[in-house]
Short mmCIF file of C-alpha atoms in Angstrom, two decimals:
data_model
loop_
_atom_site.label_atom_id
_atom_site.label_comp_id
_atom_site.label_asym_id
_atom_site.label_seq_id
_atom_site.Cartn_x
_atom_site.Cartn_y
_atom_site.Cartn_z
CA UNK F 1 93.44 141.60 193.64
CA UNK F 2 91.76 138.14 193.60
CA UNK F 3 89.49 139.19 196.68
CA UNK F 4 88.92 142.58 194.69
CA UNK F 5 87.83 140.70 191.75
CA UNK F 6 85.16 138.73 193.80
CA UNK F 7 84.02 141.75 195.52
CA UNK F 8 83.52 143.52 192.07
CA UNK F 9 81.47 140.45 190.94
CA UNK F 10 79.26 140.74 194.05
CA UNK F 11 78.70 144.23 193.83
CA UNK F 12 78.09 144.66 190.06
CA UNK F 13 74.45 144.92 190.30
CA UNK F 14 72.09 145.98 193.15
CA UNK F 15 70.12 142.64 193.11
CA UNK F 16 73.20 140.51 193.74
CA UNK F 17 74.07 142.25 197.19
CA UNK F 18 70.45 142.75 198.25
CA UNK F 19 69.12 139.52 197.13
CA UNK F 20 72.17 137.78 198.85
CA UNK F 21 71.53 139.51 202.20
CA UNK F 22 67.77 138.89 201.87
CA UNK F 23 68.13 135.07 200.95
CA UNK F 24 70.52 134.53 203.61
CA UNK F 25 68.25 136.35 206.32
CA UNK F 26 65.28 134.47 205.01
CA UNK F 27 67.04 131.08 205.85
CA UNK F 28 68.40 132.33 209.07
CA UNK F 29 65.06 133.74 210.28
CA UNK F 30 63.25 130.43 209.30
CA UNK F 31 65.98 128.39 211.22
CA UNK F 32 65.55 130.57 214.37
CA UNK F 33 62.05 130.46 214.26
CA UNK F 34 61.84 126.74 213.68
CA UNK F 35 64.17 126.32 216.91
CA UNK F 36 61.88 128.61 218.91
CA UNK F 37 58.81 126.56 217.91
CA UNK F 38 60.62 123.21 218.69
CA UNK F 39 61.30 124.58 222.15
CA UNK F 40 57.60 125.69 222.36
CA UNK F 41 55.93 122.72 221.25
CA UNK F 42 58.01 119.94 222.13
CA UNK F 43 60.20 120.78 225.34
CA UNK F 44 63.33 118.94 223.95
CA UNK F 45 65.13 122.15 224.45
CA UNK F 46 64.47 125.09 226.47
CA UNK F 47 63.11 128.33 224.95
CA UNK F 48 65.54 131.00 223.94
CA UNK F 49 65.79 133.83 226.43
CA UNK F 50 65.82 137.04 224.26
CA UNK F 51 65.87 140.83 225.13
CA UNK F 52 62.39 141.09 223.43
CA UNK F 53 59.65 138.50 223.13
CA UNK F 54 60.18 135.85 220.56
CA UNK F 55 56.89 136.68 218.45
CA UNK F 56 57.93 140.33 218.07
CA UNK F 57 61.51 139.09 217.27
CA UNK F 58 60.09 136.86 214.63
CA UNK F 59 57.90 139.92 213.33
CA UNK F 60 60.90 142.27 213.03
CA UNK F 61 62.93 139.76 211.35
CA UNK F 62 60.40 138.94 208.50
CA UNK F 63 58.95 142.42 208.13
CA UNK F 64 62.03 144.35 208.37
CA UNK F 65 65.07 142.01 208.43
CA UNK F 66 64.16 139.97 205.23
CA UNK F 67 61.74 141.80 202.87
CA UNK F 68 63.24 145.13 202.46
CA UNK F 69 66.32 143.52 201.19
CA UNK F 70 64.36 141.76 198.60
CA UNK F 71 62.26 144.64 197.60
CA UNK F 72 65.40 146.85 196.94
CA UNK F 73 67.09 143.95 194.96
CA UNK F 74 63.96 144.04 192.58
CA UNK F 75 63.23 147.71 192.47
CA UNK F 76 66.74 148.85 192.11
CA UNK F 77 66.81 146.54 188.99
CA UNK F 78 63.42 147.70 187.64
CA UNK F 79 63.25 151.50 188.15
CA UNK F 80 66.01 152.25 185.64
CA UNK F 81 64.26 149.85 183.21
CA UNK F 82 60.61 151.12 183.77
CA UNK F 83 61.48 154.96 183.43
CA UNK F 84 64.36 154.32 180.99
CA UNK F 85 66.52 156.25 183.56
CA UNK F 86 70.07 156.01 184.91
CA UNK F 87 71.05 152.95 186.91
CA UNK F 88 71.40 153.38 190.56
CA UNK F 89 74.98 154.11 191.54
CA UNK F 90 77.06 151.33 193.10
CA UNK F 91 78.12 153.42 196.04
CA UNK F 92 74.40 154.04 196.82
CA UNK F 93 73.10 150.52 196.78
CA UNK F 94 76.38 149.14 198.58
CA UNK F 95 75.82 151.77 201.20
CA UNK F 96 72.25 150.70 201.71
CA UNK F 97 73.35 147.07 201.62
CA UNK F 98 76.03 147.54 204.25
CA UNK F 99 74.03 149.52 206.65
CA UNK F 100 71.01 147.22 206.67
CA UNK F 101 73.39 144.14 207.02
CA UNK F 102 75.01 145.70 209.94
CA UNK F 103 71.73 146.64 211.58
CA UNK F 104 70.51 143.05 211.23
CA UNK F 105 73.71 141.60 212.87
CA UNK F 106 73.34 144.25 215.60
CA UNK F 107 69.75 142.96 216.12
CA UNK F 108 70.69 139.32 216.41
CA UNK F 109 73.48 140.47 218.99
CA UNK F 110 71.12 142.47 220.90
CA UNK F 111 68.78 139.66 221.48
CA UNK F 112 71.31 138.30 223.90
CA UNK F 113 73.14 141.39 224.89
CA UNK F 114 70.09 143.60 225.70
CA UNK F 115 67.47 146.08 224.36
CA UNK F 116 70.02 148.80 223.86
CA UNK F 117 71.94 146.75 221.23
CA UNK F 118 68.53 145.68 219.60
CA UNK F 119 67.52 149.28 219.49
CA UNK F 120 70.79 150.28 217.80
CA UNK F 121 70.72 147.48 215.32
CA UNK F 122 67.16 148.80 214.22
CA UNK F 123 68.13 152.40 213.88
CA UNK F 124 71.18 151.54 211.93
CA UNK F 125 69.04 149.25 209.58
CA UNK F 126 66.60 152.13 209.22
CA UNK F 127 69.18 154.36 208.13
CA UNK F 128 70.39 151.75 205.49
CA UNK F 129 66.48 151.61 204.55
CA UNK F 130 66.49 155.19 204.16
CA UNK F 131 69.66 155.38 202.04
CA UNK F 132 68.12 152.56 199.70
CA UNK F 133 65.21 154.78 199.11
CA UNK F 134 67.27 157.66 198.41
CA UNK F 135 69.08 155.51 195.69
CA UNK F 136 65.75 154.92 194.06
CA UNK F 137 64.78 158.44 194.50
CA UNK F 138 67.91 159.64 192.27
CA UNK F 139 66.64 157.48 189.48
CA UNK F 140 62.91 158.85 189.90
CA UNK F 141 64.27 162.29 189.91
CA UNK F 142 66.60 162.15 187.07
CA UNK F 143 63.93 161.14 184.44
CA UNK F 144 62.00 164.39 184.87
CA UNK F 145 58.39 164.54 184.30
CA UNK F 146 56.69 161.50 182.68
CA UNK F 147 54.39 158.78 183.63
CA UNK F 148 55.72 157.92 187.13
CA UNK F 149 52.59 156.85 188.65
CA UNK F 150 53.98 153.36 189.75
CA UNK F 151 57.26 154.70 191.01
CA UNK F 152 55.63 157.54 192.90
CA UNK F 153 53.21 155.12 194.65
CA UNK F 154 56.18 152.75 195.32
CA UNK F 155 58.27 155.54 196.84
CA UNK F 156 55.39 156.45 199.38
CA UNK F 157 55.17 152.83 200.29
CA UNK F 158 58.76 152.52 200.92
CA UNK F 159 58.71 155.78 203.11
CA UNK F 160 55.64 154.25 205.20
CA UNK F 161 57.91 151.16 205.60
CA UNK F 162 60.89 153.10 207.26
CA UNK F 163 58.28 154.98 209.36
CA UNK F 164 56.86 151.77 210.48
CA UNK F 165 60.39 150.55 211.39
CA UNK F 166 60.95 153.67 213.34
CA UNK F 167 57.74 153.02 215.26
CA UNK F 168 58.93 149.55 216.08
CA UNK F 169 62.21 151.10 217.50
CA UNK F 170 60.09 153.77 219.49
CA UNK F 171 58.22 150.85 220.96
CA UNK F 172 61.23 149.40 222.27
CA UNK F 173 62.30 152.79 223.79
CA UNK F 174 59.16 153.51 225.40
CA UNK F 175 57.12 150.39 225.58
CA UNK F 176 53.92 151.84 223.99
CA UNK F 177 51.70 149.03 222.79
CA UNK F 178 49.85 151.31 220.33
CA UNK F 179 53.33 152.05 218.67
CA UNK F 180 53.95 148.29 218.42
CA UNK F 181 50.49 147.69 216.69
CA UNK F 182 51.24 150.52 214.37
CA UNK F 183 54.76 149.27 213.52
CA UNK F 184 53.56 145.85 212.59
CA UNK F 185 50.35 146.78 210.79
CA UNK F 186 52.11 149.62 209.14
CA UNK F 187 54.69 147.20 207.89
CA UNK F 188 52.42 144.79 206.43
CA UNK F 189 49.60 146.97 205.09
CA UNK F 190 51.09 150.30 204.23
CA UNK F 191 54.52 148.83 203.00
CA UNK F 192 54.52 145.53 201.94
CA UNK F 193 50.94 144.70 200.66
CA UNK F 194 51.07 147.94 198.40
CA UNK F 195 54.59 147.52 197.13
CA UNK F 196 53.65 143.94 195.92
CA UNK F 197 50.09 144.70 194.64
CA UNK F 198 51.84 147.77 192.58
CA UNK F 199 54.55 145.50 191.44
CA UNK F 200 52.06 142.76 190.47
CA UNK F 201 49.73 145.21 188.52
CA UNK F 202 52.84 146.60 186.58
CA UNK F 203 54.67 143.20 185.99
CA UNK F 204 52.19 140.29 185.83
CA UNK F 205 50.27 141.45 182.85
CA UNK F 206 53.58 142.29 181.14
CA UNK F 207 55.25 138.86 181.73
CA UNK F 208 51.68 137.15 180.86
CA UNK F 209 51.57 138.97 177.51
CA UNK F 210 55.07 137.77 176.52
CA UNK F 211 54.17 134.16 177.03
CA UNK F 212 50.19 133.58 176.69
CA UNK F 213 49.08 133.92 173.02
CA UNK F 214 46.34 136.51 172.17
CA UNK F 215 46.70 138.27 175.43
CA UNK F 216 44.82 141.30 176.27
CA UNK F 217 46.73 143.67 178.78
CA UNK F 218 44.60 144.53 181.73
CA UNK F 219 46.02 147.41 184.06
CA UNK F 220 42.92 149.40 185.43
CA UNK F 221 43.88 152.67 186.76
CA UNK F 222 40.99 152.39 189.42
CA UNK F 223 43.12 149.89 191.19
CA UNK F 224 45.14 152.44 192.82
CA UNK F 225 42.64 154.44 194.73
CA UNK F 226 40.82 151.00 195.87
CA UNK F 227 44.33 149.78 197.02
CA UNK F 228 45.31 152.85 198.99
CA UNK F 229 41.75 153.32 200.65
CA UNK F 230 41.50 149.67 201.51
CA UNK F 231 45.18 149.42 203.11
CA UNK F 232 44.81 152.65 205.12
CA UNK F 233 41.53 151.58 206.43
CA UNK F 234 42.75 148.07 207.23
CA UNK F 235 45.69 149.51 209.01
CA UNK F 236 43.59 152.13 211.03
CA UNK F 237 40.87 149.55 212.15
CA UNK F 238 43.38 146.88 213.05
CA UNK F 239 45.77 149.28 214.96
CA UNK F 240 42.99 150.69 216.91
CA UNK F 241 41.58 147.24 217.63
CA UNK F 242 38.16 147.51 215.62
CA UNK F 243 38.92 144.11 213.88
CA UNK F 244 35.08 143.32 213.72
CA UNK F 245 34.99 146.05 210.87
CA UNK F 246 37.87 145.02 208.86
CA UNK F 247 35.44 143.60 206.11
CA UNK F 248 34.60 147.05 205.38
CA UNK F 249 38.15 147.55 204.11
CA UNK F 250 38.89 144.17 202.79
CA UNK F 251 35.84 143.65 200.73
CA UNK F 252 36.59 146.48 198.18
CA UNK F 253 40.25 145.11 198.03
CA UNK F 254 39.15 141.54 197.57
CA UNK F 255 36.91 142.59 194.71
CA UNK F 256 39.76 144.39 192.97
CA UNK F 257 42.23 141.38 193.48
CA UNK F 258 39.77 138.90 192.17
CA UNK F 259 39.07 140.98 189.26
CA UNK F 260 42.82 141.17 188.21
CA UNK F 261 43.22 137.39 188.82
CA UNK F 262 40.27 136.56 186.48
CA UNK F 263 41.31 139.17 183.74
CA UNK F 264 45.06 138.32 184.05
CA UNK F 265 44.45 134.90 182.77
CA UNK F 266 45.08 132.71 185.95
CA UNK F 267 44.19 129.35 184.31
CA UNK F 268 46.14 129.90 181.02
CA UNK F 269 49.28 131.06 183.14
CA UNK F 270 49.43 127.65 184.88
CA UNK F 271 51.05 126.13 181.75
CA UNK F 272 54.31 127.91 182.26
CA UNK F 273 55.70 127.41 185.98
CA UNK F 274 57.52 130.78 186.25
CA UNK F 275 54.47 132.64 185.17
CA UNK F 276 51.98 130.44 187.10
CA UNK F 277 53.92 131.01 190.41
CA UNK F 278 53.34 134.71 190.13
CA UNK F 279 49.67 134.31 189.41
CA UNK F 280 49.27 131.87 192.15
CA UNK F 281 51.06 134.01 194.55
CA UNK F 282 48.93 137.22 193.63
CA UNK F 283 45.88 134.99 194.21
CA UNK F 284 47.17 134.34 197.67
CA UNK F 285 46.11 137.97 198.59
CA UNK F 286 42.52 137.17 197.81
CA UNK F 287 42.55 134.03 199.88
CA UNK F 288 43.96 135.93 202.80
CA UNK F 289 41.39 138.65 202.45
CA UNK F 290 38.56 136.03 202.30
CA UNK F 291 40.08 134.78 205.73
CA UNK F 292 40.10 138.24 207.13
CA UNK F 293 36.37 139.12 206.01
CA UNK F 294 35.15 135.71 207.55
CA UNK F 295 37.16 136.48 210.85
CA UNK F 296 35.81 140.04 211.12
CA UNK F 297 32.17 138.97 210.36
CA UNK F 298 32.37 136.26 212.84
CA UNK F 299 33.71 138.76 215.53
CA UNK F 300 30.91 141.17 214.56
CA UNK F 301 28.01 138.62 214.75
CA UNK F 302 29.19 136.06 217.59
CA UNK F 303 32.17 137.83 219.24
CA UNK F 304 34.49 134.72 218.41
CA UNK F 305 37.94 135.06 217.13
CA UNK F 306 37.55 131.77 215.10
CA UNK F 307 40.58 131.92 212.78
CA UNK F 308 43.16 133.61 215.12
CA UNK F 309 46.43 134.33 212.97
CA UNK F 310 45.37 132.30 210.05
CA UNK F 311 44.36 135.37 207.89
CA UNK F 312 47.79 137.17 208.71
CA UNK F 313 49.71 134.12 207.62
CA UNK F 314 47.70 133.57 204.59
CA UNK F 315 48.58 137.20 203.41
CA UNK F 316 52.20 137.20 204.72
CA UNK F 317 53.40 133.74 203.66
CA UNK F 318 50.72 133.04 200.79
CA UNK F 319 51.10 136.33 199.17
CA UNK F 320 54.04 138.24 200.18
CA UNK F 321 56.62 135.50 200.66
CA UNK F 322 55.25 133.58 197.47
CA UNK F 323 55.31 136.52 195.47
CA UNK F 324 58.92 137.58 196.40
CA UNK F 325 60.13 134.10 195.82
CA UNK F 326 58.56 134.10 192.32
CA UNK F 327 60.06 137.60 191.58
CA UNK F 328 63.46 136.70 192.90
CA UNK F 329 63.63 133.41 190.90
CA UNK F 330 62.69 135.29 187.74
CA UNK F 331 65.21 138.27 188.25
CA UNK F 332 68.04 135.92 189.42
CA UNK F 333 67.82 133.68 186.52
CA UNK F 334 67.13 136.49 183.93
CA UNK F 335 70.20 138.51 185.20
CA UNK F 336 72.55 135.70 185.55
CA UNK F 337 72.12 134.60 181.81
CA UNK F 338 70.15 131.46 182.92
CA UNK F 339 66.73 130.45 181.06
CA UNK F 340 63.73 132.10 182.25
CA UNK F 341 62.20 129.00 183.69
CA UNK F 342 61.32 127.42 187.12
CA UNK F 343 63.08 124.03 187.09
CA UNK F 344 62.13 121.13 189.57
CA UNK F 345 64.06 122.57 192.51
CA UNK F 346 62.40 125.98 192.20
CA UNK F 347 58.99 124.62 191.55
CA UNK F 348 59.36 122.24 194.62
CA UNK F 349 60.40 125.11 196.69
CA UNK F 350 57.32 127.10 195.75
CA UNK F 351 54.86 124.28 196.21
CA UNK F 352 56.36 123.50 199.72
CA UNK F 353 55.80 127.16 200.56
CA UNK F 354 52.10 126.90 199.59
CA UNK F 355 52.05 123.76 201.71
CA UNK F 356 53.40 125.73 204.69
CA UNK F 357 50.80 128.22 204.26
CA UNK F 358 47.96 125.56 204.80
CA UNK F 359 49.71 123.91 207.47
CA UNK F 360 50.15 127.43 209.31
CA UNK F 361 46.39 128.01 208.77
CA UNK F 362 45.58 124.51 210.14
CA UNK F 363 47.67 125.43 213.13
CA UNK F 364 44.99 128.11 214.22
CA UNK F 365 42.18 125.64 214.06
CA UNK F 366 41.91 124.24 217.56
CA UNK F 367 39.85 121.15 216.64
CA UNK F 368 42.44 120.12 214.11
CA UNK F 369 45.24 121.03 216.37
CA UNK F 370 43.76 118.87 219.31
CA UNK F 371 43.30 115.74 217.05
CA UNK F 372 46.87 116.07 215.47
CA UNK F 373 49.82 113.99 216.84
CA UNK F 374 52.24 116.63 215.65
CA UNK F 375 51.48 120.39 216.14
CA UNK F 376 50.78 121.81 212.59
CA UNK F 377 52.99 124.81 213.13
CA UNK F 378 56.10 122.56 213.53
CA UNK F 379 55.03 120.86 210.32
CA UNK F 380 54.60 124.31 208.72
CA UNK F 381 57.99 125.35 209.69
CA UNK F 382 59.53 122.13 208.30
CA UNK F 383 57.80 122.89 205.18
CA UNK F 384 59.34 126.33 205.02
CA UNK F 385 62.67 125.04 205.90
CA UNK F 386 62.47 122.24 203.19
CA UNK F 387 61.30 124.96 200.60
CA UNK F 388 63.76 127.88 201.32
CA UNK F 389 67.09 126.24 202.23
CA UNK F 390 67.80 124.39 199.02
CA UNK F 391 66.29 127.39 196.93
CA UNK F 392 68.27 129.87 198.97
CA UNK F 393 71.52 127.87 198.78
CA UNK F 394 71.30 127.64 195.10
CA UNK F 395 70.79 131.38 194.50
CA UNK F 396 73.20 132.55 197.09
CA UNK F 397 75.86 130.87 195.01
CA UNK F 398 74.76 132.29 191.81
CA UNK F 399 75.02 136.04 193.17
CA UNK F 400 78.77 135.29 193.95
CA UNK F 401 79.52 134.24 190.24
CA UNK F 402 79.79 135.98 187.08
CA UNK F 403 76.87 135.96 184.80
CA UNK F 404 76.92 132.70 182.50
CA UNK F 405 76.38 135.02 179.21
CA UNK F 406 79.66 137.02 180.10
CA UNK F 407 77.44 140.20 180.15
CA UNK F 408 77.96 142.95 182.91
CA UNK F 409 75.72 143.14 185.96
#
């Protein structure tokens, strides 16, 4: 009976199980990658011998093994609220959580047991991913005809995420480089970027209006076609290797993101940490797009790949990871009966994550790397760990405990 009570607390709301798995995975993935970097740059330990190359292992763990859990934890909480619909059934989100978790564990085991086990883990995880989408779709369908433009587009992005994961599985099965590129680019540009831009468009002005006096809500509908045209174009150009033309896709999206940052009250938001973190994270996409544009123009005019993976990490860490951390902090505090504030631990974690972005970008500037006594990528990994581990341990414990205010969920 005692164990059942703990399980009921843990499964009382979708954000508990999904955030628990996602935050735990966030920490494990960063620990694994830090060990890999230490082996790569210091020689103190031997590099890990894994069934698939470490770079692609890192990519799958971050793109599929971490963020889908965190997306579902947020969306399964907000869909019923946004649409005034029924809650996601417990059996639905628990099933998705268990399958996705089993898939991640199989993936880890397969790194040392062989590609067949890795492939099995990805397929199991993808089934869980699909069941998670089904749970959200049940809410979507139940509310009937009404304004569901956000949810419709989010559903599309989530489906594209599953398709991207299946492309990754197909790459392992048949070793097609094009499938690998499609999987990685699709996960980033057709799944994660659209989801977080849509969530930001829906929620950042709403949150800002509840805090900033005399606030004007700005949610222009033209954002949606610009977003989809840009991400599809970026995905296509990058997947096919035409990266010198990326500025054609990224410049319109940069215009949209800068417009939103300006009109959403970036400067005024900084007076409130929890709100400011969301605005700063959203601005991270603009920063990453600027780097992509500089890189593509340099390739077009000089043929030089001057920034290497700096633009990728500016978007992946500075926008996606930072937005997710800010959103998780808000949801976790609000749905555990705690004040909607970022205390010193939360804020320090967020600032360290921003430091990790800058260090990772510096790690792709060869002149700085050559002059640095310590590889900047190692410092970036250390900043990531210092940010995520204390923050993560705090919230893992919160998901296992009842709400402070005694309310259900």
